PDB file of C-alpha atoms in Angstrom:
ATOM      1  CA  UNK A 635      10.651  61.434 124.731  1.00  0.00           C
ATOM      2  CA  UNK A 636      13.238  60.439 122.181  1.00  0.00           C
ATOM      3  CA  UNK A 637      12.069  59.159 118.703  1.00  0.00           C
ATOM      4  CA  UNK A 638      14.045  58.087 115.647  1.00  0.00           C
ATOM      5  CA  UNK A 639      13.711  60.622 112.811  1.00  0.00           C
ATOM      6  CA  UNK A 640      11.897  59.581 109.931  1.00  0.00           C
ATOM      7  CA  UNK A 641      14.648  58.581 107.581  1.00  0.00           C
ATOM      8  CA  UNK A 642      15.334  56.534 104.412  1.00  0.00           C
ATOM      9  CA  UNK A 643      18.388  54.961 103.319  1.00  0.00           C
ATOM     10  CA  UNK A 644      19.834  55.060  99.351  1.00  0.00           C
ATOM     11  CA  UNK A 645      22.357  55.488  97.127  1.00  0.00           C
ATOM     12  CA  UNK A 646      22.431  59.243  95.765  1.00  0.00           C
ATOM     13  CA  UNK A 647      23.868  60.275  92.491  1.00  0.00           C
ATOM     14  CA  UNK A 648      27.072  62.886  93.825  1.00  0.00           C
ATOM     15  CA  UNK A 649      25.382  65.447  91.676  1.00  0.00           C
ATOM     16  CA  UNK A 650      22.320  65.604  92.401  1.00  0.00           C
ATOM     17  CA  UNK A 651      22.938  66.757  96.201  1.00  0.00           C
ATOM     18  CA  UNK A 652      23.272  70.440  97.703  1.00  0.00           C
ATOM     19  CA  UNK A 653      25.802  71.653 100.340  1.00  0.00           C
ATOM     20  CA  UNK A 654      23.519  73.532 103.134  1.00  0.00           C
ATOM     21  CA  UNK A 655      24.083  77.229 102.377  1.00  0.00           C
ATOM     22  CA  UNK A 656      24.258  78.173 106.194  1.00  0.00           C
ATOM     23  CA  UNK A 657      26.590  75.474 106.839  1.00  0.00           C
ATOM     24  CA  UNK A 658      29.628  77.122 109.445  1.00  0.00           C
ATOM     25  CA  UNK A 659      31.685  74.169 109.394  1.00  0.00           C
ATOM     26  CA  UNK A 660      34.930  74.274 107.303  1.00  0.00           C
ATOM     27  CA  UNK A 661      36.604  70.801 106.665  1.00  0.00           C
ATOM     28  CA  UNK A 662      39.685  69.548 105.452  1.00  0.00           C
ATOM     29  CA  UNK A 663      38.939  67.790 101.667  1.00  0.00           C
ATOM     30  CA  UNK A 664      42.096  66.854 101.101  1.00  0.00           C
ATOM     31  CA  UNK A 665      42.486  64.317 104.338  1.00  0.00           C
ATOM     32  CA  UNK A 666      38.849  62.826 104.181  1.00  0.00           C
ATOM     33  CA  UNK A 667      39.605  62.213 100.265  1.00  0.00           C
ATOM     34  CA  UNK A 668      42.880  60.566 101.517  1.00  0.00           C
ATOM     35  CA  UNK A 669      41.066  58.418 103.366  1.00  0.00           C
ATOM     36  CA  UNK A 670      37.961  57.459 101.192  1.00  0.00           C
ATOM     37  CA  UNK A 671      40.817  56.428  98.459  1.00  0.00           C
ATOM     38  CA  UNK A 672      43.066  53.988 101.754  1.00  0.00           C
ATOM     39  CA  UNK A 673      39.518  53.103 103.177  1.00  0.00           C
ATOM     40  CA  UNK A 674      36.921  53.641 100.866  1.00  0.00           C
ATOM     41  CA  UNK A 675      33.967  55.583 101.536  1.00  0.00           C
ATOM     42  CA  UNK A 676      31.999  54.373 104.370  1.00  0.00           C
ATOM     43  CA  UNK A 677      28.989  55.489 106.318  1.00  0.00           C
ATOM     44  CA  UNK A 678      26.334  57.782 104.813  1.00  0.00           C
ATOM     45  CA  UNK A 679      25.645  61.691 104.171  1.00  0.00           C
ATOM     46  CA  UNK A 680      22.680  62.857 105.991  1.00  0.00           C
ATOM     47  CA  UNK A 681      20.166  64.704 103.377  1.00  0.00           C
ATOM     48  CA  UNK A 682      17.027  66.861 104.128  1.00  0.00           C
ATOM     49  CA  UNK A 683      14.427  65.190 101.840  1.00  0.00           C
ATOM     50  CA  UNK A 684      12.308  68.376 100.364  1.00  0.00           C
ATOM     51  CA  UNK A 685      15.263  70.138  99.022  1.00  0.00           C
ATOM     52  CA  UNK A 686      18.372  66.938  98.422  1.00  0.00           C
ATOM     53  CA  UNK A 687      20.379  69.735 100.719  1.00  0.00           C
ATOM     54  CA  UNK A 688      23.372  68.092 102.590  1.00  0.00           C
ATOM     55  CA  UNK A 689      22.688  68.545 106.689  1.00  0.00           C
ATOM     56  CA  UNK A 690      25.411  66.379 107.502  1.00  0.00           C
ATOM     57  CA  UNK A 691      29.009  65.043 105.590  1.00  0.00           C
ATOM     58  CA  UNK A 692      29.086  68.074 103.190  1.00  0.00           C
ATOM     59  CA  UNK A 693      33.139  67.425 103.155  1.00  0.00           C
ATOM     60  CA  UNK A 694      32.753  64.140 102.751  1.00  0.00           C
ATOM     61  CA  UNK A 695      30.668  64.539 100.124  1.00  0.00           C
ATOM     62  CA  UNK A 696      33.276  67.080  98.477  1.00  0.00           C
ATOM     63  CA  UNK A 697      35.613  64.292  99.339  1.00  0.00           C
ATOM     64  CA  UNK A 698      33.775  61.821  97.355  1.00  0.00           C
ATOM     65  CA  UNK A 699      33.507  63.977  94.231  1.00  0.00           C
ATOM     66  CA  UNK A 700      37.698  64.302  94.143  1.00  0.00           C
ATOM     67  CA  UNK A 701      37.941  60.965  94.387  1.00  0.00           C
ATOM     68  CA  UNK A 702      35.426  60.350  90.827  1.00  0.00           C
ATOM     69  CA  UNK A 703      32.585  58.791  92.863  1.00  0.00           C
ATOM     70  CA  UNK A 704      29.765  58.745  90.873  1.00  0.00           C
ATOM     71  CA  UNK A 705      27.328  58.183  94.292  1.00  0.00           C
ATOM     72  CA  UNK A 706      27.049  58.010  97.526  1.00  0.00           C
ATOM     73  CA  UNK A 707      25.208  56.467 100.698  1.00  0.00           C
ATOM     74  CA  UNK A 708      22.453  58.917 101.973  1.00  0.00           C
ATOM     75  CA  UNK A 709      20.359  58.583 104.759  1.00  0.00           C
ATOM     76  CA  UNK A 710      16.965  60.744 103.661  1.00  0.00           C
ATOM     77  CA  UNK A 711      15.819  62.957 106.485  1.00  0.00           C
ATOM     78  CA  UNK A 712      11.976  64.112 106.213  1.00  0.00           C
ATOM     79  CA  UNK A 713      12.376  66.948 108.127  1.00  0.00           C
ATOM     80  CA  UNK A 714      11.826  70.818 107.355  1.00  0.00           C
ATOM     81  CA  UNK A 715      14.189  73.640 107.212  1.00  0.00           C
ATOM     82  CA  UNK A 716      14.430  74.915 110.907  1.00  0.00           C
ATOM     83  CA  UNK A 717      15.055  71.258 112.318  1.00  0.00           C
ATOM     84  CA  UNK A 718      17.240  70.772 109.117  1.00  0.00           C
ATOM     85  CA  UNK A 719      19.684  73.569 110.703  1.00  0.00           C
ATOM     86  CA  UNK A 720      19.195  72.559 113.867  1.00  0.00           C
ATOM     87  CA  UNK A 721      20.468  68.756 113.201  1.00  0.00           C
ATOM     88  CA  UNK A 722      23.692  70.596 110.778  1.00  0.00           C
ATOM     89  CA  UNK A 723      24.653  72.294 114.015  1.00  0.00           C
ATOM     90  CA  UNK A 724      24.380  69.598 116.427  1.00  0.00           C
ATOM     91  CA  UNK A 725      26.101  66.742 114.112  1.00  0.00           C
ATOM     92  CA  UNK A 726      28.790  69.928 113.727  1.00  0.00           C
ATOM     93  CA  UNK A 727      28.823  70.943 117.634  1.00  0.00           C
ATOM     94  CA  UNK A 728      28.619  67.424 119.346  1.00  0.00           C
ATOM     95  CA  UNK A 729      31.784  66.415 116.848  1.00  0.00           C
ATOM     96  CA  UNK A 730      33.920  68.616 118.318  1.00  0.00           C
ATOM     97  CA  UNK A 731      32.810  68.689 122.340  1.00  0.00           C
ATOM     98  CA  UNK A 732      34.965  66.461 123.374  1.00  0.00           C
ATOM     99  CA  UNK A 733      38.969  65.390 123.384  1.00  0.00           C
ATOM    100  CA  UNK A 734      41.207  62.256 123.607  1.00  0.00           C
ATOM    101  CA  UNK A 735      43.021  60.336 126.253  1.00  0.00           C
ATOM    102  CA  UNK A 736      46.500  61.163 124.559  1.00  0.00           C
ATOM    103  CA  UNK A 737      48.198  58.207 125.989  1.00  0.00           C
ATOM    104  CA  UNK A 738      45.953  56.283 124.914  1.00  0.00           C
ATOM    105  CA  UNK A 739      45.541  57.279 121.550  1.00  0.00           C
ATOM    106  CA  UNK A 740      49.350  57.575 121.194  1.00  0.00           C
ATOM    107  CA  UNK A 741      49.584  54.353 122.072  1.00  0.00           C
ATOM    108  CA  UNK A 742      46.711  53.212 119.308  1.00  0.00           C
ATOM    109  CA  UNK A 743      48.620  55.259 116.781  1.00  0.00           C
ATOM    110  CA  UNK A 744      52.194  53.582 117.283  1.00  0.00           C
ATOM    111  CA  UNK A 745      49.992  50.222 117.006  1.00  0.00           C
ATOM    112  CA  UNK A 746      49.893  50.619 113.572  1.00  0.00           C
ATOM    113  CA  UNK A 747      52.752  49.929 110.771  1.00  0.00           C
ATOM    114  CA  UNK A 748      51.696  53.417 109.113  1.00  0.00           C
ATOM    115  CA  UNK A 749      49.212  56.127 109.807  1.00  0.00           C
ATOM    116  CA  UNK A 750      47.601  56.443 106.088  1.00  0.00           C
ATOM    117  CA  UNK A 751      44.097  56.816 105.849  1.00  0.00           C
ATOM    118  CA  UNK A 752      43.982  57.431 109.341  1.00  0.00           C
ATOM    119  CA  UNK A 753      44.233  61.800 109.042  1.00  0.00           C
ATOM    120  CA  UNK A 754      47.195  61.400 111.690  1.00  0.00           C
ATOM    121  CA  UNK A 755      50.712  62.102 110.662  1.00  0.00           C
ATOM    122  CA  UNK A 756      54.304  61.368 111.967  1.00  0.00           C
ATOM    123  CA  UNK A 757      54.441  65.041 113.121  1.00  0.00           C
ATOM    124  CA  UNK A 758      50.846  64.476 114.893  1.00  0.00           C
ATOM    125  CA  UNK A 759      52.227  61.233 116.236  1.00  0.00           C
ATOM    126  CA  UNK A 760      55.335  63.673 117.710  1.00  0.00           C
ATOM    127  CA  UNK A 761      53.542  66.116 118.988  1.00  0.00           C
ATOM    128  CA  UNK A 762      51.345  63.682 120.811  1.00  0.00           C
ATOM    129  CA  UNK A 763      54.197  62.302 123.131  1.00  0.00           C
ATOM    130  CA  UNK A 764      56.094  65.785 123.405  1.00  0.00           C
ATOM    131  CA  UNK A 765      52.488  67.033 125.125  1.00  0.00           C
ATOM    132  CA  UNK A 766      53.232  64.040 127.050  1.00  0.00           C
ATOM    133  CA  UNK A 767      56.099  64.172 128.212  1.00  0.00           C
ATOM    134  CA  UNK A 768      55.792  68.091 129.188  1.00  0.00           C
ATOM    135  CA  UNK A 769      52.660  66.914 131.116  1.00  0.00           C
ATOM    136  CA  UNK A 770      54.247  64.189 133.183  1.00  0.00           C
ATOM    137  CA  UNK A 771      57.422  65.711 133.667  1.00  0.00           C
ATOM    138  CA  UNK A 772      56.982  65.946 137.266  1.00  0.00           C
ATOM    139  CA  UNK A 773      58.885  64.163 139.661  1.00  0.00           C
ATOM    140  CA  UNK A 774      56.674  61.682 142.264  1.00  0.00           C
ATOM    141  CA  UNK A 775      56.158  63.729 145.359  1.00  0.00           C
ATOM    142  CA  UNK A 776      54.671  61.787 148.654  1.00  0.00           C
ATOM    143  CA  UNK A 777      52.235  64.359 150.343  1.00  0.00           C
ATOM    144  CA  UNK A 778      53.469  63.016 153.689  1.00  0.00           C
ATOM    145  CA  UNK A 779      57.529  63.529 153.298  1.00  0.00           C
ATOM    146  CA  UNK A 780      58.677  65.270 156.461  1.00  0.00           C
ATOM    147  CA  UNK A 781      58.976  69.017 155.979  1.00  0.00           C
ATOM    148  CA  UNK A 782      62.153  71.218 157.217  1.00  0.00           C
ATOM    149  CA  UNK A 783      60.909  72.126 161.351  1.00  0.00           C
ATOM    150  CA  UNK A 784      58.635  69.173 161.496  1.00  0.00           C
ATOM    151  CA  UNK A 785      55.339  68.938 160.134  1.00  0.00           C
ATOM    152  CA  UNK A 786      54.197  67.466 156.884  1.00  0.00           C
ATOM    153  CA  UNK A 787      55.054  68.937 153.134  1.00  0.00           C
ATOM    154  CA  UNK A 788      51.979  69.950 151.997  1.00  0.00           C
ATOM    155  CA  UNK A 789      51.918  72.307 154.652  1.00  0.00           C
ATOM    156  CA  UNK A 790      55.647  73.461 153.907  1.00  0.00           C
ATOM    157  CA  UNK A 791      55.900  76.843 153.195  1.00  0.00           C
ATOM    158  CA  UNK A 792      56.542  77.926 149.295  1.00  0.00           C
ATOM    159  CA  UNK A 793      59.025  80.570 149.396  1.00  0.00           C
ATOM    160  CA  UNK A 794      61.814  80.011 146.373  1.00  0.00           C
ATOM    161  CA  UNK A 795      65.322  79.372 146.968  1.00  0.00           C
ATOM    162  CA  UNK A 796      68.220  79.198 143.978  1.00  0.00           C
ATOM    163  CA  UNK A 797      69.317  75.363 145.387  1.00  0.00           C
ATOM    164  CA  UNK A 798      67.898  72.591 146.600  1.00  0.00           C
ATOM    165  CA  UNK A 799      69.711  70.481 149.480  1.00  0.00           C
ATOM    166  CA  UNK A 800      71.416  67.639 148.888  1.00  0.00           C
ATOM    167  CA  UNK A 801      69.745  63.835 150.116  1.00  0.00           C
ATOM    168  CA  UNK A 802      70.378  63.778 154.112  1.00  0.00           C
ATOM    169  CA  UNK A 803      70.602  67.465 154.094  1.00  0.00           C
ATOM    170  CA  UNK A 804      67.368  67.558 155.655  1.00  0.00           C
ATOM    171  CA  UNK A 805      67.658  68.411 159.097  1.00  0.00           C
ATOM    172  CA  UNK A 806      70.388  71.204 158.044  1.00  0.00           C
ATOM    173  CA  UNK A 807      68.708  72.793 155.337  1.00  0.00           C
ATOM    174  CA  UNK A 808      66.594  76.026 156.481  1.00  0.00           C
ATOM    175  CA  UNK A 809      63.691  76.286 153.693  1.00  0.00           C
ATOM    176  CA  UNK A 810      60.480  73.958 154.319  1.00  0.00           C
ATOM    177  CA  UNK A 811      60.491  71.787 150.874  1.00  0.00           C
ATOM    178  CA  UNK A 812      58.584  69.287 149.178  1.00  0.00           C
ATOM    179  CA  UNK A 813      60.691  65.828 148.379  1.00  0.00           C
ATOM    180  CA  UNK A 814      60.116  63.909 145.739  1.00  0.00           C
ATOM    181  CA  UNK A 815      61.954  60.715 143.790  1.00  0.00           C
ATOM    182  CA  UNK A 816      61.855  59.186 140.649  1.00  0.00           C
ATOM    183  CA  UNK A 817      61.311  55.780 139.984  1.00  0.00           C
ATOM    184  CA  UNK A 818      62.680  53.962 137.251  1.00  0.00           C
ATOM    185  CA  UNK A 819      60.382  50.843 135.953  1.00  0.00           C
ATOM    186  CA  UNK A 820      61.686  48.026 133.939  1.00  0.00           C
ATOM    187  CA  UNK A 821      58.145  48.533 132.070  1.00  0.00           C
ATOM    188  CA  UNK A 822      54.974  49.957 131.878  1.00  0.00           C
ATOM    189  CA  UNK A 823      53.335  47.144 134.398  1.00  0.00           C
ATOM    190  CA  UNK A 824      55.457  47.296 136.987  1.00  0.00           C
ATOM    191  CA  UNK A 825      55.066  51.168 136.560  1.00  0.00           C
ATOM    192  CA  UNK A 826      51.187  50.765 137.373  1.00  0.00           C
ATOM    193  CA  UNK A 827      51.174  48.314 139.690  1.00  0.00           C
ATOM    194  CA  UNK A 828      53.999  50.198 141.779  1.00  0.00           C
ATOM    195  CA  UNK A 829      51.911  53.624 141.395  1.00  0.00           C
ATOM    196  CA  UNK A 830      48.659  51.435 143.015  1.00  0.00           C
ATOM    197  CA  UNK A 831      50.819  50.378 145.651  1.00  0.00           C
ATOM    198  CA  UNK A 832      52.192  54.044 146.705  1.00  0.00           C
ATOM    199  CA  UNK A 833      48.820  55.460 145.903  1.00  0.00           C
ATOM    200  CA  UNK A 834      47.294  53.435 148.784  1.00  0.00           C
ATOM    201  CA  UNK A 835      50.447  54.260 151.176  1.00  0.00           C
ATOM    202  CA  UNK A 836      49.075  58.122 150.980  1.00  0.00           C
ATOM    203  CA  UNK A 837      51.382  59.429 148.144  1.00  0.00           C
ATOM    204  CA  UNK A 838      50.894  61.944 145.527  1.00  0.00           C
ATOM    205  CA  UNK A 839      52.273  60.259 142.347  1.00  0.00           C
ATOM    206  CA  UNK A 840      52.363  61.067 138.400  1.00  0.00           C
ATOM    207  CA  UNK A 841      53.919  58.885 136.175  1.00  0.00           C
ATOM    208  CA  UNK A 842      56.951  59.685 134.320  1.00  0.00           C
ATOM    209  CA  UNK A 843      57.089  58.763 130.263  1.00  0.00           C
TER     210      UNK A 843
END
């Protein structure tokens, strides 16, 4: 059954704490300092009691001593060693399992009038919608557009051909082929509601950035 650890919360002089010696994970000072000096420093470093060692926030803590801090929140763990290294590597592991709904967070990003303190940068920002667009650049394909010698397209044969016919070329053109359109939406609402309407007509859709 889960229990809380036995912990203790209190301010900690910077210097009198210990990074774990085992500790894997390599962090990047110079952003988490960035943002202790836009956002101050917030939340706590996690410390095993019996030694003042650092399970948890050891670049944060690094981050705090750039920035002059003379202490620091600590939550004091009273635990030993073994469950000391165990807690490092699952703060470290379950931190990283994981990934982001890019739209969303793209979208969350661009909310903001600039990205400091936040560890994202323009480039990030960039990189974000180029992923994107490369994902969604797929044209909407209905699953049930007639295929070349009857049938339906998803069971269209998939050999290549250099060209692809022109619209009302259908019944002329010899390869089996998968049509698609593109939409264009005046905005991102009428985008979703019109992808929930061809969704339930039996289409395959993706939407287009």
């Amino acid at each position: 059954m889960a229990k809380i650890a036995l912990q203790e919360y209190r301010m900690v002089a910077v210097g009198d704490l210990e990074p774990h010696p085992d500790n894997p994970h390599r962090g990047d000072v110079d952003v988490i300092a960035k943002s202790i000096e836009k956002n101050g420093f917030y939340g706590t470093i996690l410390v095993q009691k019996s030694r003042m060692r650092i399970i948890a926030g050891e670049h944060r803590w690094r981050g705090a001593k750039a920035k002059g801090l003379a202490q620091v929140p600590a939550l004091i763990l009273d635990v030993d060693d073994d469950a000391a290294l165990r807690i490092l590597l699952a703060d470290n592991r379950t931190a990283e399992i994981g990934g982001y709904d890019d739209q969303a967070l793209t979208e969350l990003l661009r909310s903001l009038n600039h990205l400091d303190g936040t560890g994202w940068t323009e480039q990030d920002l960039d990189d974000l919608a180029d992923a994107i667009a490369a994902d969604n650049a797929v044209a909407l394909t209905p699953d049930r557009a007639p295929a070349s010698g009857g049938g339906r397209a998803d069971q269209a044969g998939t050999d290549d051909e250099e060209e692809l016919p022109e619209p009302g070329d259908a019944e002329t053109y010899t390869r089996p082929v998968v049509w698609g359109v593109v939409v264009t939406c005046e905005n991102e609402a009428e985008q979703i509601e019109l992808l929930g309407r061809m969704v339930e007509q039996g289409y395959k859709v993706r939407a287009l950035m």
